[in-house]
Amino acid sequence: MLALALFNHALVLASVPGIVWLVAAIPRLAWRQLARAALLTAALALVALAGATLSGLPVMDLVVAAAGYRVQLPLQRDALLLPAYLVYQFPLSLPLALLGARWLWVRDRALLIGVVVLYLGNAILVLTRHHPGMYIRDQFIFYLASYLPVAVLIGLGTAALAALAVQWRQKLWRAGVALALLAAIASPLVVYPLAARFVGGASTQLAPARQLPGRDPVSFYLLPWKTGYRGAQEFGRSAMTGLPRDAVVVADWLPYHVLRYTQVIGGLRADVTLAQLNAGEGVQLRYLLDQEAARALYLADNSPLPYYEREAIERCFRIERAGVIYRLERRPNTPCR
């Protein structure tokens, strides 16, 4: 699963240094068993990659993305928000991570260093990926991978504190520790709804989230659970059913997959052409200009860069809202090539 995950998203490559360190920290007696598992996983990954390549999936995009990475100094706001995200993710249990780190430092320092490197690899990659020409909304979601090693340390800290409490003679103290641990672990169930209700507006100012139809930018991110959420389904159906025959929809990766799912799994509008084109170097505009004049052209969203080349497209097309998506009307007598 690890090898397959490494080929699923370029961000996961940030975990490689930490994983390598953790493997090196494994006792030599377990290396043979680990090597067998690694070879089997690598073989399965190669089979999966071969199948994906034959199916036409852009597997080499991972290599291109990794090769195109350039370190940029982060914005001061992003650097300050990094610990704030960590506190919000673990409202009361974060001190347990420090206790877990201390416990691991005493028993296996090499393993602790590996866990820390695993965290820093993911956090620093996102923090230094800032592009000077644009600001990527929803950037905070890419920190999710860095929370796994923190959760491991919290688990170790919880176990260490529980083991210490068992040695205490007074039942009242032991009960107090148990209640404190329970409160720390369950605190997100209380903090998340309160944050969404009372500080949601302020949070969107500090960390602007992308707004899409059927998705409230506050509750969607501040409330991890998605029970009863139907926004993506409603967006896909509304967008597809309102299109004229043989329409062309240009979409970035997020709305594209919603529309594609609606088309393939939902069985709606096989006549519609869906084009996943990420903004950059005029790719979207060239594709739109290459389409037949008789075909209706649409954008799945009207967000600016890095999602859509809106400024360039508006020079050649009028962008008009059509339900939950946007219709393009060619401007007459306007040179675009």
Coordinates of N, CA, C and O in Angstrom, one line a residue, residues 178-276:
A178 N -7.8 9.3 33.8 CA -8.6 8.7 32.8 C -9.6 9.7 32.2 O -9.8 9.8 30.9
L179 N -10.2 10.6 33.0 CA -11.1 11.6 32.5 C -10.4 12.6 31.7 O -10.9 13.1 30.7
A180 N -9.2 13.0 32.1 CA -8.4 14.0 31.4 C -8.0 13.4 30.0 O -8.1 14.2 29.0
L181 N -7.6 12.2 29.9 CA -7.3 11.6 28.6 C -8.5 11.5 27.7 O -8.5 11.8 26.5
L182 N -9.6 11.1 28.3 CA -10.9 11.0 27.6 C -11.3 12.4 27.0 O -11.7 12.5 25.8
A183 N -11.1 13.4 27.8 CA -11.5 14.8 27.4 C -10.5 15.3 26.3 O -11.0 15.9 25.3
A184 N -9.3 14.9 26.4 CA -8.3 15.3 25.4 C -8.6 14.7 24.1 O -8.5 15.3 23.0
I185 N -8.9 13.4 24.1 CA -9.2 12.7 22.9 C -10.5 13.1 22.2 O -10.6 13.2 21.0
A186 N -11.5 13.4 23.1 CA -12.8 13.7 22.6 C -13.0 15.2 22.3 O -14.1 15.6 21.8
S187 N -12.0 16.0 22.6 CA -12.2 17.5 22.5 C -12.5 17.9 21.1 O -13.3 18.9 20.9
P188 N -12.0 17.3 20.0 CA -12.4 17.8 18.7 C -13.9 17.7 18.4 O -14.4 18.5 17.7
L189 N -14.6 16.8 19.1 CA -16.1 16.7 18.9 C -16.8 17.9 19.4 O -17.9 18.2 19.0
V190 N -16.2 18.6 20.3 CA -16.7 19.8 20.9 C -16.2 21.1 20.2 O -16.9 22.0 19.8
V191 N -14.9 21.1 20.0 CA -14.2 22.2 19.4 C -14.6 22.5 18.0 O -14.9 23.7 17.6
Y192 N -14.7 21.5 17.2 CA -14.9 21.7 15.7 C -16.3 22.3 15.5 O -16.4 23.3 14.7
P193 N -17.4 21.8 16.1 CA -18.7 22.5 15.9 C -18.7 24.0 16.4 O -19.3 24.9 15.8
L194 N -18.1 24.2 17.5 CA -18.0 25.6 18.1 C -17.2 26.5 17.2 O -17.6 27.6 17.0
A195 N -16.1 26.0 16.7 CA -15.3 26.8 15.8 C -16.1 27.2 14.5 O -16.0 28.3 14.0
A196 N -16.8 26.2 13.9 CA -17.5 26.4 12.7 C -18.7 27.4 12.9 O -19.0 28.2 12.1
R197 N -19.2 27.4 14.1 CA -20.3 28.3 14.4 C -19.9 29.7 14.8 O -20.6 30.7 14.4
F198 N -18.8 29.9 15.5 CA -18.5 31.2 16.1 C -17.3 31.9 15.5 O -17.2 33.1 15.5
V199 N -16.4 31.1 15.0 CA -15.1 31.8 14.4 C -14.9 31.4 13.0 O -13.8 31.6 12.4
G200 N -16.0 30.9 12.3 CA -15.8 30.5 10.9 C -15.4 31.6 10.0 O -14.6 31.5 9.1
G201 N -16.1 32.8 10.2 CA -15.8 33.9 9.3 C -14.4 34.4 9.5 O -13.7 34.7 8.5
A202 N -13.9 34.4 10.7 CA -12.5 34.9 10.9 C -11.5 33.9 10.3 O -10.5 34.3 9.7
S203 N -11.8 32.6 10.4 CA -10.9 31.6 9.9 C -10.8 31.7 8.3 O -9.7 31.5 7.8
T204 N -11.9 32.0 7.7 CA -11.8 32.1 6.2 C -11.0 33.4 5.8 O -10.5 33.4 4.7
Q205 N -10.9 34.4 6.6 CA -10.1 35.5 6.3 C -8.6 35.2 6.5 O -7.8 35.6 5.7
L206 N -8.3 34.4 7.5 CA -6.9 34.0 7.7 C -6.4 33.0 6.7 O -5.3 33.0 6.2
A207 N -7.3 32.0 6.5 CA -6.9 30.9 5.5 C -8.1 30.8 4.5 O -9.0 30.0 4.7
P208 N -8.0 31.6 3.5 CA -9.2 31.6 2.5 C -9.3 30.3 1.8 O -8.4 29.7 1.3
A209 N -10.6 29.8 1.9 CA -10.9 28.5 1.2 C -11.6 28.8 -0.1 O -12.3 29.8 -0.2
R210 N -11.5 27.9 -1.0 CA -12.1 28.0 -2.3 C -13.6 27.8 -2.2 O -14.0 26.8 -1.5
Q211 N -14.4 28.6 -2.8 CA -15.8 28.5 -2.7 C -16.3 27.8 -4.0 O -16.0 28.2 -5.1
L212 N -17.1 26.7 -3.8 CA -17.7 26.0 -4.9 C -19.2 25.8 -4.6 O -19.6 25.8 -3.4
P213 N -20.0 25.6 -5.6 CA -21.4 25.4 -5.4 C -21.7 24.2 -4.6 O -21.1 23.2 -4.7
G214 N -22.6 24.3 -3.6 CA -23.0 23.2 -2.8 C -22.0 22.9 -1.7 O -22.1 21.9 -1.0
R215 N -21.0 23.8 -1.4 CA -20.0 23.5 -0.4 C -19.7 24.8 0.3 O -19.1 25.7 -0.2
D216 N -20.2 24.8 1.6 CA -19.9 26.0 2.4 C -18.4 26.0 2.8 O -18.0 25.0 3.4
P217 N -17.7 27.0 2.5 CA -16.3 27.0 2.8 C -15.9 27.0 4.3 O -14.8 26.6 4.6
V218 N -16.8 27.3 5.2 CA -16.6 27.2 6.6 C -16.8 25.8 7.1 O -15.9 25.2 7.6
S219 N -18.0 25.4 7.1 CA -18.3 24.1 7.7 C -17.7 22.9 6.9 O -17.3 21.9 7.6
F220 N -17.4 23.0 5.6 CA -16.8 21.9 4.9 C -15.4 21.6 5.4 O -15.0 20.4 5.5
Y221 N -14.7 22.6 5.8 CA -13.3 22.4 6.3 C -13.2 22.3 7.8 O -12.4 21.6 8.3
L222 N -14.0 23.1 8.5 CA -13.9 23.1 10.0 C -14.6 21.9 10.6 O -14.3 21.5 11.8
L223 N -15.5 21.2 9.9 CA -16.2 20.0 10.4 C -15.7 18.8 9.6 O -16.1 18.7 8.4
P224 N -14.9 18.0 10.1 CA -14.3 16.8 9.4 C -15.4 15.9 8.9 O -15.3 15.3 7.8
W225 N -16.4 15.6 9.7 CA -17.4 14.7 9.4 C -18.3 15.2 8.3 O -18.7 16.4 8.2
K226 N -18.7 14.4 7.4 CA -19.5 14.8 6.2 C -20.8 14.0 6.1 O -21.4 13.8 5.1
T227 N -21.4 13.7 7.3 CA -22.7 13.0 7.4 C -23.8 13.9 6.7 O -23.9 15.1 7.1
G228 N -24.5 13.4 5.8 CA -25.5 14.1 5.1 C -25.1 15.1 4.1 O -25.9 15.7 3.5
Y229 N -23.8 15.1 3.8 CA -23.3 16.1 2.8 C -23.7 15.5 1.4 O -23.3 14.4 1.0
R230 N -24.3 16.4 0.6 CA -24.7 16.0 -0.8 C -24.3 17.0 -1.8 O -24.8 17.1 -2.9
G231 N -23.5 18.0 -1.4 CA -23.1 19.1 -2.2 C -22.5 18.7 -3.6 O -22.9 19.2 -4.6
A232 N -21.6 17.8 -3.5 CA -20.9 17.4 -4.8 C -21.9 16.7 -5.7 O -21.9 16.9 -6.9
Q233 N -22.8 15.8 -5.2 CA -23.8 15.1 -6.0 C -24.7 16.1 -6.6 O -25.0 16.0 -7.8
E234 N -25.2 17.1 -5.8 CA -26.1 18.1 -6.4 C -25.5 19.0 -7.4 O -26.1 19.3 -8.4
F235 N -24.2 19.3 -7.2 CA -23.5 20.1 -8.2 C -23.4 19.4 -9.5 O -23.6 19.9 -10.6
G236 N -22.9 18.1 -9.4 CA -22.7 17.3 -10.6 C -24.0 17.2 -11.4 O -24.0 17.4 -12.7
R237 N -25.1 16.9 -10.8 CA -26.4 16.7 -11.5 C -26.9 18.0 -12.1 O -27.4 18.0 -13.2
S238 N -26.8 19.1 -11.3 CA -27.3 20.3 -11.8 C -26.5 20.8 -13.0 O -27.1 21.3 -14.0
A239 N -25.2 20.6 -12.9 CA -24.3 21.1 -14.0 C -24.6 20.2 -15.3 O -24.7 20.8 -16.4
M240 N -24.7 18.9 -15.2 CA -24.8 18.1 -16.3 C -26.2 18.1 -17.0 O -26.3 18.1 -18.2
T241 N -27.2 18.2 -16.2 CA -28.6 18.2 -16.8 C -28.9 19.5 -17.5 O -29.8 19.6 -18.3
G242 N -28.2 20.6 -17.1 CA -28.5 21.9 -17.7 C -27.7 22.2 -19.0 O -27.9 23.3 -19.6
L243 N -26.9 21.3 -19.4 CA -26.0 21.5 -20.6 C -26.7 21.2 -21.9 O -27.5 20.2 -22.0
P244 N -26.5 22.0 -23.0 CA -27.0 21.6 -24.3 C -26.3 20.4 -24.8 O -25.2 20.0 -24.3
R245 N -26.8 19.8 -25.9 CA -26.2 18.6 -26.4 C -24.8 18.9 -27.0 O -24.6 19.9 -27.6
D246 N -23.9 17.9 -26.8 CA -22.5 18.0 -27.3 C -21.7 19.2 -26.7 O -20.8 19.7 -27.4
A247 N -22.1 19.6 -25.6 CA -21.4 20.7 -25.0 C -20.0 20.3 -24.5 O -19.7 19.1 -24.4
V248 N -19.1 21.3 -24.4 CA -17.7 21.1 -23.9 C -17.5 21.8 -22.6 O -17.8 23.0 -22.5
V249 N -17.1 21.1 -21.6 CA -16.8 21.7 -20.3 C -15.4 21.6 -19.9 O -14.8 20.5 -19.8
V250 N -14.7 22.7 -19.7 CA -13.3 22.8 -19.2 C -13.3 22.9 -17.7 O -14.0 23.8 -17.2
A251 N -12.6 22.0 -17.0 CA -12.7 22.0 -15.6 C -11.3 21.7 -15.0 O -10.5 21.0 -15.7
D252 N -11.0 22.3 -13.9 CA -9.8 21.9 -13.2 C -10.0 20.6 -12.5 O -11.2 20.1 -12.5
W253 N -9.0 20.1 -11.8 CA -9.1 18.7 -11.3 C -10.3 18.5 -10.3 O -10.9 17.4 -10.3
L254 N -10.6 19.4 -9.5 CA -11.6 19.2 -8.5 C -13.0 19.1 -9.0 O -13.7 18.0 -8.9
P255 N -13.6 20.1 -9.7 CA -14.9 19.9 -10.3 C -14.9 18.9 -11.4 O -16.0 18.2 -11.7
Y256 N -13.8 18.7 -12.1 CA -13.8 17.7 -13.2 C -14.2 16.3 -12.7 O -15.0 15.6 -13.3
H257 N -13.6 15.9 -11.5 CA -13.8 14.5 -11.0 C -15.3 14.4 -10.6 O -15.9 13.3 -10.7
V258 N -15.9 15.5 -10.1 CA -17.3 15.4 -9.7 C -18.1 15.2 -11.0 O -19.0 14.4 -11.0
L259 N -17.9 16.0 -12.0 CA -18.6 15.9 -13.2 C -18.4 14.5 -13.9 O -19.3 13.9 -14.5
R260 N -17.1 14.1 -13.9 CA -16.8 12.8 -14.5 C -17.5 11.6 -13.8 O -18.0 10.7 -14.4
Y261 N -17.5 11.7 -12.5 CA -18.3 10.7 -11.7 C -19.7 10.7 -12.0 O -20.4 9.6 -12.2
T262 N -20.3 11.9 -12.2 CA -21.7 12.0 -12.5 C -22.0 11.4 -13.9 O -23.0 10.8 -14.1
Q263 N -21.1 11.6 -14.8 CA -21.2 11.1 -16.2 C -21.1 9.6 -16.2 O -21.9 8.9 -16.9
V264 N -20.0 9.1 -15.6 CA -19.7 7.6 -15.8 C -20.5 6.8 -14.8 O -21.2 5.8 -15.2
I265 N -20.5 7.1 -13.5 CA -21.2 6.3 -12.5 C -22.7 6.7 -12.5 O -23.6 5.8 -12.4
G266 N -23.0 8.0 -12.6 CA -24.4 8.4 -12.6 C -25.1 8.1 -13.9 O -26.3 8.2 -14.0
G267 N -24.4 7.9 -15.0 CA -25.0 7.6 -16.3 C -25.6 8.8 -17.0 O -26.6 8.7 -17.7
L268 N -25.1 10.0 -16.7 CA -25.7 11.2 -17.2 C -24.8 11.8 -18.3 O -23.6 11.9 -18.2
R269 N -25.4 12.2 -19.4 CA -24.9 13.0 -20.5 C -23.5 12.5 -21.0 O -22.5 13.1 -20.9
A270 N -23.6 11.3 -21.6 CA -22.4 10.8 -22.3 C -22.0 11.7 -23.5 O -20.8 11.6 -23.9
D271 N -22.9 12.5 -24.0 CA -22.6 13.3 -25.1 C -21.7 14.5 -24.8 O -21.1 15.1 -25.7
V272 N -21.6 14.9 -23.5 CA -20.8 16.0 -23.1 C -19.4 15.7 -23.0 O -19.0 14.6 -22.5
T273 N -18.5 16.6 -23.5 CA -17.1 16.4 -23.5 C -16.5 17.1 -22.2 O -16.7 18.4 -22.1
L274 N -15.9 16.4 -21.4 CA -15.3 17.0 -20.2 C -13.7 17.0 -20.4 O -13.1 16.0 -20.7
A275 N -13.2 18.2 -20.2 CA -11.7 18.3 -20.4 C -11.1 18.8 -19.1 O -11.4 19.9 -18.6
Q276 N -10.2 18.0 -18.5 CA -9.5 18.4 -17.3 C -8.2 19.1 -17.7 O -7.3 18.5 -18.2

